[in-house]
Amino acid sequence: MNFEEYRPLALRTAKMFPTQHENLRHAALGLITELGEFATEAKRMVIYGREMTPEMRDHMIEEIGDMMWYVPLGLHALEQHDIIVLDAACKRELAALPDADNGDLSVNLAVMVGGIASALVPSKGVTEDAATIARMFAGIVFIIDYLVAPALSMSGNEIRRLNIEKLRKRFPEKYSDDAAEARADKGGLPASVS
């Protein structure tokens, strides 16, 4: 499932707030939390020397898919409805990461997420222009599609497809706070357990 097919399916399950700032804040907070869950597994491998287990891989795939989910929300908040194309220099810079392991990839994703979060100043609105922030969101998709997914023996399209399958279980009709808390895709387990 390419990004343009994914985008409306992801937005179907988004809780929309009335302002651009609130929706961007939602996207930034979500990216931070999902990246943290992904990076926890990367840290176990890179810092603690653990071998990747099938369970760790599945968890990383799920969390990077959840991270991908926040990109359409951020682009929607920015009113960026066209495909975001990274310029050649940005693609070269991202692609030049030398045989990055999951720890390096986590750090590079954190740089993008940090850029998005820093563009939001409480009570001041958005401090960067929409196109600049949209390029940061595009950078996240690029890193996931061309660096993270292959490191997990997946494609970005597969990660997006799995994410939508999960969301269809959690939100059969559309987003609701009750369905978000019920977590049907996790058998009702609370977020602190699963």
Short mmCIF file of C-alpha atoms in Angstrom, two decimals, residues 15-125:
data_model
loop_
_atom_site.label_atom_id
_atom_site.label_comp_id
_atom_site.label_asym_id
_atom_site.label_seq_id
_atom_site.Cartn_x
_atom_site.Cartn_y
_atom_site.Cartn_z
CA LYS A 15 -9.22 12.20 16.17
CA MET A 16 -9.42 15.66 14.66
CA PHE A 17 -9.08 18.79 16.76
CA PRO A 18 -10.40 22.21 15.75
CA THR A 19 -7.05 23.95 15.20
CA GLN A 20 -3.91 23.39 13.17
CA HIS A 21 -1.78 23.71 16.30
CA GLU A 22 -3.74 21.02 18.17
CA ASN A 23 -3.52 18.56 15.27
CA LEU A 24 0.20 19.21 14.80
CA ARG A 25 0.75 18.81 18.54
CA HIS A 26 -1.14 15.50 18.38
CA ALA A 27 1.09 14.37 15.49
CA ALA A 28 4.29 15.46 17.27
CA LEU A 29 3.36 13.79 20.56
CA GLY A 30 2.35 10.63 18.73
CA LEU A 31 5.58 10.52 16.75
CA ILE A 32 7.58 10.95 19.96
CA THR A 33 5.79 8.13 21.78
CA GLU A 34 5.87 5.65 18.88
CA LEU A 35 9.51 6.39 18.13
CA GLY A 36 10.28 5.78 21.80
CA GLU A 37 8.70 2.34 21.63
CA PHE A 38 10.61 1.50 18.43
CA ALA A 39 13.87 2.86 19.86
CA THR A 40 13.46 0.78 23.03
CA GLU A 41 13.85 -2.37 20.95
CA ALA A 42 16.74 -0.84 18.99
CA LYS A 43 18.47 0.03 22.28
CA ARG A 44 18.10 -3.55 23.48
CA MET A 45 19.98 -4.74 20.40
CA VAL A 46 22.56 -1.97 19.97
CA ILE A 47 23.38 -1.19 23.60
CA TYR A 48 22.54 -4.43 25.43
CA GLY A 49 23.79 -6.74 22.68
CA ARG A 50 20.52 -8.66 22.29
CA GLU A 51 19.83 -10.52 19.07
CA MET A 52 16.60 -9.51 17.39
CA THR A 53 13.90 -12.03 18.20
CA PRO A 54 10.78 -12.50 16.08
CA GLU A 55 8.82 -10.80 18.87
CA MET A 56 11.17 -7.79 18.89
CA ARG A 57 10.94 -7.53 15.10
CA ASP A 58 7.14 -7.69 15.18
CA HIS A 59 7.06 -5.03 17.88
CA MET A 60 9.37 -2.77 15.86
CA ILE A 61 7.24 -3.23 12.73
CA GLU A 62 4.09 -2.36 14.66
CA GLU A 63 5.63 0.73 16.26
CA ILE A 64 7.14 2.05 13.03
CA GLY A 65 3.71 1.54 11.43
CA ASP A 66 2.15 3.52 14.26
CA MET A 67 4.76 6.20 13.72
CA MET A 68 3.87 6.30 10.01
CA TRP A 69 0.23 6.88 11.01
CA TYR A 70 1.06 10.32 12.42
CA VAL A 71 2.46 11.56 9.10
CA PRO A 72 -0.94 11.88 7.36
CA LEU A 73 -2.31 13.63 10.44
CA GLY A 74 0.56 16.13 10.41
CA LEU A 75 0.24 16.74 6.68
CA HIS A 76 -3.53 17.20 7.06
CA ALA A 77 -2.96 19.77 9.82
CA LEU A 78 -0.56 21.60 7.52
CA GLU A 79 -3.10 21.45 4.68
CA GLN A 80 -0.50 19.69 2.54
CA HIS A 81 -2.64 17.50 0.29
CA ASP A 82 -0.20 16.78 -2.52
CA ILE A 83 2.53 14.19 -2.42
CA ILE A 84 5.52 15.67 -0.64
CA VAL A 85 8.61 15.18 -2.77
CA LEU A 86 11.96 15.46 -1.09
CA ASP A 87 14.52 17.34 -3.07
CA ALA A 88 17.48 15.40 -4.43
CA ALA A 89 19.93 16.84 -1.88
CA CYS A 90 17.76 15.73 1.04
CA LYS A 91 17.36 12.23 -0.43
CA ARG A 92 21.12 11.94 -0.97
CA GLU A 93 21.79 13.02 2.60
CA LEU A 94 19.30 10.54 4.05
CA ALA A 95 20.39 7.71 1.75
CA ALA A 96 24.07 8.30 2.60
CA LEU A 97 23.66 7.00 6.13
CA PRO A 98 26.37 4.33 6.15
CA ASP A 99 24.94 0.87 6.83
CA ALA A 100 22.87 2.33 9.63
CA ASP A 101 21.76 -0.08 12.31
CA ASN A 102 18.45 0.30 14.12
CA GLY A 103 20.08 2.54 16.71
CA ASP A 104 21.33 4.96 14.04
CA LEU A 105 17.97 4.86 12.30
CA SER A 106 16.22 5.66 15.58
CA VAL A 107 18.48 8.65 16.11
CA ASN A 108 17.88 9.92 12.57
CA LEU A 109 14.12 9.56 13.02
CA ALA A 110 14.45 11.43 16.31
CA VAL A 111 16.11 14.33 14.49
CA MET A 112 13.12 14.58 12.13
CA VAL A 113 10.61 14.25 14.97
CA GLY A 114 12.52 16.81 17.01
CA GLY A 115 12.38 19.24 14.11
CA ILE A 116 8.62 18.86 13.89
CA ALA A 117 8.17 19.23 17.64
CA SER A 118 10.44 22.27 17.83
CA ALA A 119 8.38 24.00 15.14
CA LEU A 120 5.51 24.13 17.64
CA VAL A 121 5.77 26.77 20.30
CA PRO A 122 3.07 26.58 22.99
CA SER A 123 0.46 29.28 22.49
CA LYS A 124 2.39 30.76 19.55
CA GLY A 125 1.10 28.56 16.75
#
